[in-house]
């Protein structure tokens, strides 16, 4: 329900009415409550608008990433693949749904495959020098068994304080022979 205040403000209300009955069941009155839910509705509308904006931004970013010539994979701080662009999918021969959720080391060959988790254990926020502060050149395993080069450009500590580091982005550049 809506109401207009004496000063002309429109307010949204949640109204509940309960019929009061006599012992024989006939109505004898009513009681009710009205709760001003204007702010709740405003916040809900702002949330829906923000979600729509975030969705549009994600679609925009996805479109840009899929148009890149170089492959790109994003992983979280635990090394789990979160996204794969079209060029990376073609370079490795995997559909995104086949690798998203896997550990990035599943695409690596030895010795990088077994060593990668130890790099992740020394997170940039620990202050310890690790391989996660420069670009690593690796070889990756494709579905057909061939190999292609992979660059792992990873920042050190992008933020100070308690803010966690940003997700890692992997740039994959197959050689012309692998393409």
CSV table of N, CA, C and O in Angstrom, one decimal, residues 23-112:
chain,number,residue,atom,x,y,z
A,23,UNK,N,-17.3,-15.0,20.1
A,23,UNK,CA,-17.2,-16.4,20.4
A,23,UNK,C,-18.1,-17.2,19.3
A,23,UNK,O,-17.7,-18.3,19.0
A,24,UNK,N,-19.1,-16.6,18.8
A,24,UNK,CA,-20.0,-17.3,17.9
A,24,UNK,C,-19.4,-17.1,16.4
A,24,UNK,O,-20.1,-17.6,15.5
A,25,UNK,N,-18.3,-16.4,16.2
A,25,UNK,CA,-17.7,-16.3,14.9
A,25,UNK,C,-18.0,-15.1,14.1
A,25,UNK,O,-17.5,-14.9,13.1
A,26,UNK,N,-19.0,-14.3,14.6
A,26,UNK,CA,-19.3,-13.1,13.8
A,26,UNK,C,-18.3,-12.0,14.0
A,26,UNK,O,-17.7,-11.9,15.1
A,27,UNK,N,-18.0,-11.2,13.0
A,27,UNK,CA,-17.0,-10.1,13.1
A,27,UNK,C,-17.4,-9.1,14.1
A,27,UNK,O,-18.6,-8.6,14.0
A,28,UNK,N,-16.5,-8.6,14.9
A,28,UNK,CA,-16.8,-7.6,15.9
A,28,UNK,C,-15.9,-6.4,15.7
A,28,UNK,O,-16.0,-5.4,16.4
A,29,UNK,N,-14.9,-6.5,14.9
A,29,UNK,CA,-13.9,-5.4,14.8
A,29,UNK,C,-12.7,-5.9,14.0
A,29,UNK,O,-12.6,-7.1,13.5
A,30,UNK,N,-11.7,-5.0,13.9
A,30,UNK,CA,-10.5,-5.4,13.2
A,30,UNK,C,-9.3,-4.7,13.9
A,30,UNK,O,-9.5,-3.6,14.5
A,31,UNK,N,-8.2,-5.3,13.8
A,31,UNK,CA,-7.0,-4.7,14.3
A,31,UNK,C,-5.9,-4.8,13.2
A,31,UNK,O,-6.0,-5.7,12.4
A,32,UNK,N,-5.1,-3.8,13.1
A,32,UNK,CA,-4.1,-3.9,12.1
A,32,UNK,C,-2.8,-3.1,12.4
A,32,UNK,O,-2.8,-2.3,13.4
A,33,UNK,N,-1.8,-3.3,11.6
A,33,UNK,CA,-0.5,-2.6,11.7
A,33,UNK,C,-0.1,-2.2,10.3
A,33,UNK,O,-0.4,-2.8,9.3
A,34,UNK,N,0.6,-1.1,10.3
A,34,UNK,CA,1.1,-0.5,9.1
A,34,UNK,C,2.6,-0.2,9.3
A,34,UNK,O,2.9,0.5,10.3
A,35,UNK,N,3.5,-0.8,8.5
A,35,UNK,CA,4.9,-0.7,8.7
A,35,UNK,C,5.4,0.1,7.5
A,35,UNK,O,5.2,-0.3,6.3
A,36,UNK,N,6.2,1.2,7.8
A,36,UNK,CA,6.8,2.0,6.7
A,36,UNK,C,8.0,1.2,6.1
A,36,UNK,O,9.0,1.0,6.8
A,37,UNK,N,7.8,0.7,4.9
A,37,UNK,CA,8.9,0.0,4.2
A,37,UNK,C,9.5,0.7,3.1
A,37,UNK,O,10.1,0.2,2.2
A,38,UNK,N,9.4,2.1,3.1
A,38,UNK,CA,9.9,2.9,2.0
A,38,UNK,C,11.4,2.7,1.8
A,38,UNK,O,11.9,2.5,0.7
A,39,UNK,N,12.1,2.8,2.9
A,39,UNK,CA,13.6,2.6,2.8
A,39,UNK,C,14.0,1.2,2.3
A,39,UNK,O,14.9,1.1,1.5
A,40,UNK,N,13.3,0.2,2.8
A,40,UNK,CA,13.5,-1.2,2.3
A,40,UNK,C,13.3,-1.3,0.8
A,40,UNK,O,14.2,-1.9,0.1
A,41,UNK,N,12.3,-0.7,0.3
A,41,UNK,CA,12.0,-0.7,-1.1
A,41,UNK,C,13.1,0.1,-1.9
A,41,UNK,O,13.5,-0.4,-3.0
A,42,UNK,N,13.5,1.2,-1.4
A,42,UNK,CA,14.6,2.0,-2.0
A,42,UNK,C,15.9,1.2,-2.1
A,42,UNK,O,16.6,1.1,-3.1
A,43,UNK,N,16.3,0.5,-1.0
A,43,UNK,CA,17.5,-0.3,-0.9
A,43,UNK,C,17.4,-1.4,-1.9
A,43,UNK,O,18.3,-1.7,-2.6
A,44,UNK,N,16.2,-2.1,-2.0
A,44,UNK,CA,16.0,-3.2,-2.9
A,44,UNK,C,16.2,-2.7,-4.3
A,44,UNK,O,16.8,-3.4,-5.1
A,45,UNK,N,15.6,-1.6,-4.7
A,45,UNK,CA,15.8,-1.0,-6.0
A,45,UNK,C,17.2,-0.7,-6.3
A,45,UNK,O,17.7,-1.0,-7.4
A,46,UNK,N,17.9,-0.1,-5.4
A,46,UNK,CA,19.3,0.2,-5.6
A,46,UNK,C,20.1,-1.1,-5.8
A,46,UNK,O,21.0,-1.2,-6.6
A,47,UNK,N,19.8,-2.1,-5.0
A,47,UNK,CA,20.5,-3.4,-5.2
A,47,UNK,C,20.3,-4.0,-6.5
A,47,UNK,O,21.2,-4.5,-7.2
A,48,UNK,N,19.0,-4.0,-7.0
A,48,UNK,CA,18.7,-4.5,-8.3
A,48,UNK,C,19.4,-3.8,-9.4
A,48,UNK,O,19.9,-4.3,-10.3
A,49,UNK,N,19.5,-2.4,-9.2
A,49,UNK,CA,20.2,-1.6,-10.2
A,49,UNK,C,21.7,-1.9,-10.2
A,49,UNK,O,22.3,-2.0,-11.3
A,50,UNK,N,22.3,-2.1,-9.0
A,50,UNK,CA,23.7,-2.4,-8.9
A,50,UNK,C,24.0,-3.8,-9.5
A,50,UNK,O,25.0,-3.9,-10.2
A,51,UNK,N,23.1,-4.7,-9.3
A,51,UNK,CA,23.3,-6.1,-9.9
A,51,UNK,C,23.2,-6.0,-11.4
A,51,UNK,O,24.0,-6.7,-12.1
A,52,UNK,N,22.3,-5.2,-11.9
A,52,UNK,CA,22.2,-5.1,-13.4
A,52,UNK,C,23.5,-4.4,-13.9
A,52,UNK,O,24.0,-4.9,-15.0
A,53,UNK,N,24.0,-3.4,-13.2
A,53,UNK,CA,25.2,-2.8,-13.7
A,53,UNK,C,26.4,-3.7,-13.6
A,53,UNK,O,27.2,-3.7,-14.6
A,54,UNK,N,26.5,-4.5,-12.6
A,54,UNK,CA,27.6,-5.5,-12.5
A,54,UNK,C,27.5,-6.5,-13.6
A,54,UNK,O,28.5,-6.9,-14.1
A,55,UNK,N,26.3,-7.0,-13.8
A,55,UNK,CA,26.1,-8.0,-14.9
A,55,UNK,C,26.5,-7.4,-16.2
A,55,UNK,O,27.2,-8.1,-17.0
A,56,UNK,N,26.1,-6.1,-16.5
A,56,UNK,CA,26.5,-5.5,-17.8
A,56,UNK,C,28.1,-5.3,-17.9
A,56,UNK,O,28.7,-5.6,-18.9
A,57,UNK,N,28.7,-5.0,-16.7
A,57,UNK,CA,30.1,-4.8,-16.7
A,57,UNK,C,30.8,-6.2,-16.9
A,57,UNK,O,31.8,-6.2,-17.7
A,58,UNK,N,30.3,-7.2,-16.3
A,58,UNK,CA,30.9,-8.6,-16.5
A,58,UNK,C,30.7,-9.0,-18.0
A,58,UNK,O,31.7,-9.6,-18.6
A,59,UNK,N,29.6,-8.7,-18.6
A,59,UNK,CA,29.4,-9.1,-20.0
A,59,UNK,C,30.4,-8.3,-20.9
A,59,UNK,O,31.0,-8.8,-21.8
A,60,UNK,N,30.6,-7.0,-20.6
A,60,UNK,CA,31.5,-6.2,-21.3
A,60,UNK,C,32.9,-6.7,-21.2
A,60,UNK,O,33.6,-6.8,-22.2
A,61,UNK,N,33.3,-7.0,-20.0
A,61,UNK,CA,34.7,-7.6,-19.8
A,61,UNK,C,34.9,-8.9,-20.5
A,61,UNK,O,35.9,-9.1,-21.1
A,62,UNK,N,33.9,-9.8,-20.4
A,62,UNK,CA,33.9,-11.1,-21.0
A,62,UNK,C,34.1,-10.9,-22.6
A,62,UNK,O,34.8,-11.6,-23.2
A,63,UNK,N,33.3,-10.0,-23.1
A,63,UNK,CA,33.4,-9.7,-24.6
A,63,UNK,C,34.8,-9.3,-25.0
A,63,UNK,O,35.4,-9.7,-25.9
A,64,UNK,N,35.4,-8.4,-24.2
A,64,UNK,CA,36.7,-7.9,-24.5
A,64,UNK,C,37.7,-9.0,-24.4
A,64,UNK,O,38.6,-9.2,-25.3
A,65,UNK,N,37.7,-9.8,-23.3
A,65,UNK,CA,38.6,-10.9,-23.1
A,65,UNK,C,38.5,-12.0,-24.2
A,65,UNK,O,39.5,-12.5,-24.7
A,66,UNK,N,37.3,-12.2,-24.7
A,66,UNK,CA,37.1,-13.2,-25.8
A,66,UNK,C,37.6,-12.7,-27.1
A,66,UNK,O,37.8,-13.5,-28.0
A,67,UNK,N,37.7,-11.4,-27.3
A,67,UNK,CA,38.3,-10.8,-28.5
A,67,UNK,C,39.8,-10.7,-28.6
A,67,UNK,O,40.4,-10.5,-29.6
A,68,UNK,N,40.4,-11.0,-27.4
A,68,UNK,CA,41.9,-10.9,-27.4
A,68,UNK,C,42.5,-12.0,-28.2
A,68,UNK,O,42.0,-13.1,-28.2
A,69,UNK,N,43.6,-11.7,-28.8
A,69,UNK,CA,44.4,-12.7,-29.6
A,69,UNK,C,45.1,-13.7,-28.6
A,69,UNK,O,45.2,-14.9,-28.9
A,70,UNK,N,45.6,-13.2,-27.5
A,70,UNK,CA,46.3,-14.0,-26.5
A,70,UNK,C,45.2,-14.6,-25.6
A,70,UNK,O,44.2,-14.0,-25.3
A,71,UNK,N,45.5,-15.8,-25.2
A,71,UNK,CA,44.6,-16.5,-24.3
A,71,UNK,C,44.8,-15.9,-22.9
A,71,UNK,O,45.9,-15.5,-22.5
A,72,UNK,N,43.7,-16.0,-22.2
A,72,UNK,CA,43.8,-15.5,-20.8
A,72,UNK,C,43.0,-16.4,-19.9
A,72,UNK,O,41.9,-16.9,-20.3
A,73,UNK,N,43.5,-16.7,-18.8
A,73,UNK,CA,42.9,-17.5,-17.8
A,73,UNK,C,43.0,-16.8,-16.4
A,73,UNK,O,44.1,-16.3,-16.1
A,74,UNK,N,41.9,-16.8,-15.7
A,74,UNK,CA,42.0,-16.2,-14.4
A,74,UNK,C,41.9,-17.3,-13.3
A,74,UNK,O,41.2,-18.3,-13.5
A,75,UNK,N,42.8,-17.2,-12.3
A,75,UNK,CA,42.7,-18.1,-11.2
A,75,UNK,C,42.5,-17.4,-9.9
A,75,UNK,O,42.8,-16.2,-9.8
A,76,UNK,N,42.0,-18.0,-8.9
A,76,UNK,CA,41.9,-17.4,-7.6
A,76,UNK,C,43.2,-17.6,-6.8
A,76,UNK,O,44.2,-18.1,-7.4
A,77,UNK,N,43.3,-17.1,-5.6
A,77,UNK,CA,44.5,-17.2,-4.8
A,77,UNK,C,44.9,-18.6,-4.4
A,77,UNK,O,46.0,-18.8,-3.9
A,78,UNK,N,44.0,-19.5,-4.6
A,78,UNK,CA,44.3,-20.9,-4.3
A,78,UNK,C,44.7,-21.7,-5.6
A,78,UNK,O,44.9,-22.9,-5.5
A,79,UNK,N,44.8,-21.0,-6.7
A,79,UNK,CA,45.2,-21.7,-7.9
A,79,UNK,C,44.1,-22.3,-8.7
A,79,UNK,O,44.3,-23.0,-9.7
A,80,UNK,N,42.8,-22.1,-8.4
A,80,UNK,CA,41.7,-22.7,-9.0
A,80,UNK,C,41.3,-21.8,-10.2
A,80,UNK,O,41.1,-20.6,-10.1
A,81,UNK,N,41.1,-22.4,-11.4
A,81,UNK,CA,40.7,-21.7,-12.6
A,81,UNK,C,39.3,-21.2,-12.4
A,81,UNK,O,38.4,-21.9,-12.1
A,82,UNK,N,39.2,-19.9,-12.7
A,82,UNK,CA,37.8,-19.2,-12.6
A,82,UNK,C,37.3,-18.8,-13.9
A,82,UNK,O,36.0,-18.8,-14.1
A,83,UNK,N,38.1,-18.5,-14.9
A,83,UNK,CA,37.6,-18.2,-16.2
A,83,UNK,C,38.6,-18.5,-17.3
A,83,UNK,O,39.8,-18.5,-17.0
A,84,UNK,N,38.2,-18.7,-18.5
A,84,UNK,CA,39.0,-19.1,-19.6
A,84,UNK,C,38.5,-18.3,-20.8
A,84,UNK,O,37.3,-18.5,-21.2
A,85,UNK,N,39.3,-17.5,-21.5
A,85,UNK,CA,38.8,-16.8,-22.7
A,85,UNK,C,38.8,-17.7,-23.9
A,85,UNK,O,39.4,-18.8,-23.9
A,86,UNK,N,38.3,-17.3,-25.0
A,86,UNK,CA,38.2,-18.1,-26.2
A,86,UNK,C,39.6,-18.5,-26.8
A,86,UNK,O,39.8,-19.7,-27.1
A,87,UNK,N,40.5,-17.6,-26.8
A,87,UNK,CA,41.8,-17.9,-27.3
A,87,UNK,C,42.5,-19.0,-26.5
A,87,UNK,O,43.2,-19.8,-27.0
A,88,UNK,N,42.4,-18.9,-25.1
A,88,UNK,CA,43.0,-19.9,-24.3
A,88,UNK,C,42.3,-21.3,-24.5
A,88,UNK,O,43.0,-22.3,-24.5
A,89,UNK,N,41.0,-21.3,-24.7
A,89,UNK,CA,40.3,-22.5,-25.0
A,89,UNK,C,40.8,-23.1,-26.2
A,89,UNK,O,41.0,-24.3,-26.3
A,90,UNK,N,41.0,-22.3,-27.3
A,90,UNK,CA,41.5,-22.8,-28.6
A,90,UNK,C,43.0,-23.3,-28.4
A,90,UNK,O,43.3,-24.4,-28.9
A,91,UNK,N,43.8,-22.5,-27.7
A,91,UNK,CA,45.2,-22.9,-27.5
A,91,UNK,C,45.4,-24.2,-26.8
A,91,UNK,O,46.2,-25.0,-27.2
A,92,UNK,N,44.6,-24.5,-25.8
A,92,UNK,CA,44.7,-25.7,-25.0
A,92,UNK,C,43.8,-26.8,-25.5
A,92,UNK,O,44.1,-28.0,-25.2
A,93,UNK,N,42.8,-26.5,-26.3
A,93,UNK,CA,41.9,-27.5,-26.8
A,93,UNK,C,40.9,-28.0,-25.8
A,93,UNK,O,40.2,-29.0,-26.0
A,94,UNK,N,40.7,-27.2,-24.7
A,94,UNK,CA,39.7,-27.5,-23.7
A,94,UNK,C,38.6,-26.5,-23.8
A,94,UNK,O,38.8,-25.4,-24.0
A,95,UNK,N,37.4,-27.0,-23.6
A,95,UNK,CA,36.2,-26.1,-23.5
A,95,UNK,C,36.3,-25.5,-22.0
A,95,UNK,O,36.8,-26.2,-21.1
A,96,UNK,N,35.9,-24.3,-21.9
A,96,UNK,CA,36.0,-23.7,-20.5
A,96,UNK,C,35.4,-24.6,-19.4
A,96,UNK,O,36.0,-24.7,-18.3
A,97,UNK,N,34.2,-25.2,-19.7
A,97,UNK,CA,33.6,-26.0,-18.6
A,97,UNK,C,34.4,-27.3,-18.2
A,97,UNK,O,34.2,-27.8,-17.2
A,98,UNK,N,35.4,-27.6,-19.1
A,98,UNK,CA,36.3,-28.8,-18.8
A,98,UNK,C,37.4,-28.4,-17.8
A,98,UNK,O,37.9,-29.3,-17.1
A,99,UNK,N,37.7,-27.1,-17.7
A,99,UNK,CA,38.9,-26.8,-16.9
A,99,UNK,C,38.5,-25.8,-15.7
A,99,UNK,O,39.2,-25.8,-14.7
A,100,UNK,N,37.4,-25.1,-15.8
A,100,UNK,CA,37.0,-24.2,-14.7
A,100,UNK,C,36.7,-25.0,-13.5
A,100,UNK,O,36.0,-26.0,-13.6
A,101,UNK,N,37.3,-24.6,-12.4
A,101,UNK,CA,37.2,-25.4,-11.2
A,101,UNK,C,38.4,-26.3,-10.9
A,101,UNK,O,38.6,-26.8,-9.8
A,102,UNK,N,39.2,-26.5,-11.9
A,102,UNK,CA,40.4,-27.3,-11.7
A,102,UNK,C,41.6,-26.4,-11.2
A,102,UNK,O,41.6,-25.2,-11.4
A,103,UNK,N,42.6,-27.1,-10.6
A,103,UNK,CA,43.8,-26.4,-10.2
A,103,UNK,C,44.6,-26.0,-11.5
A,103,UNK,O,44.7,-26.9,-12.4
A,104,UNK,N,45.2,-24.9,-11.5
A,104,UNK,CA,45.9,-24.4,-12.7
A,104,UNK,C,47.1,-25.4,-13.0
A,104,UNK,O,47.5,-25.6,-14.2
A,105,UNK,N,47.6,-26.1,-12.0
A,105,UNK,CA,48.7,-27.0,-12.2
A,105,UNK,C,48.3,-28.2,-13.1
A,105,UNK,O,49.1,-28.8,-13.7
A,106,UNK,N,47.0,-28.4,-13.3
A,106,UNK,CA,46.5,-29.5,-14.2
A,106,UNK,C,46.9,-29.2,-15.6
A,106,UNK,O,47.0,-30.1,-16.4
A,107,UNK,N,47.2,-27.9,-16.0
A,107,UNK,CA,47.6,-27.6,-17.3
A,107,UNK,C,49.1,-27.5,-17.5
A,107,UNK,O,49.6,-27.3,-18.5
A,108,UNK,N,49.8,-27.7,-16.4
A,108,UNK,CA,51.3,-27.5,-16.4
A,108,UNK,C,51.9,-28.9,-16.6
A,108,UNK,O,51.3,-29.9,-16.3
A,109,UNK,N,53.2,-28.9,-16.9
A,109,UNK,CA,54.0,-30.1,-17.0
A,109,UNK,C,55.1,-30.0,-15.9
A,109,UNK,O,55.3,-28.9,-15.3
A,110,UNK,N,55.7,-31.1,-15.6
A,110,UNK,CA,56.7,-31.1,-14.6
A,110,UNK,C,58.0,-30.4,-15.0
A,110,UNK,O,58.2,-30.4,-16.2
A,111,UNK,N,58.7,-29.7,-14.2
A,111,UNK,CA,58.5,-29.7,-12.7
A,111,UNK,C,57.6,-28.6,-12.2
A,111,UNK,O,57.3,-28.6,-11.0
A,112,UNK,N,57.1,-27.8,-13.1
A,112,UNK,CA,56.2,-26.7,-12.7
A,112,UNK,C,54.9,-27.2,-12.1
A,112,UNK,O,54.4,-26.6,-11.1
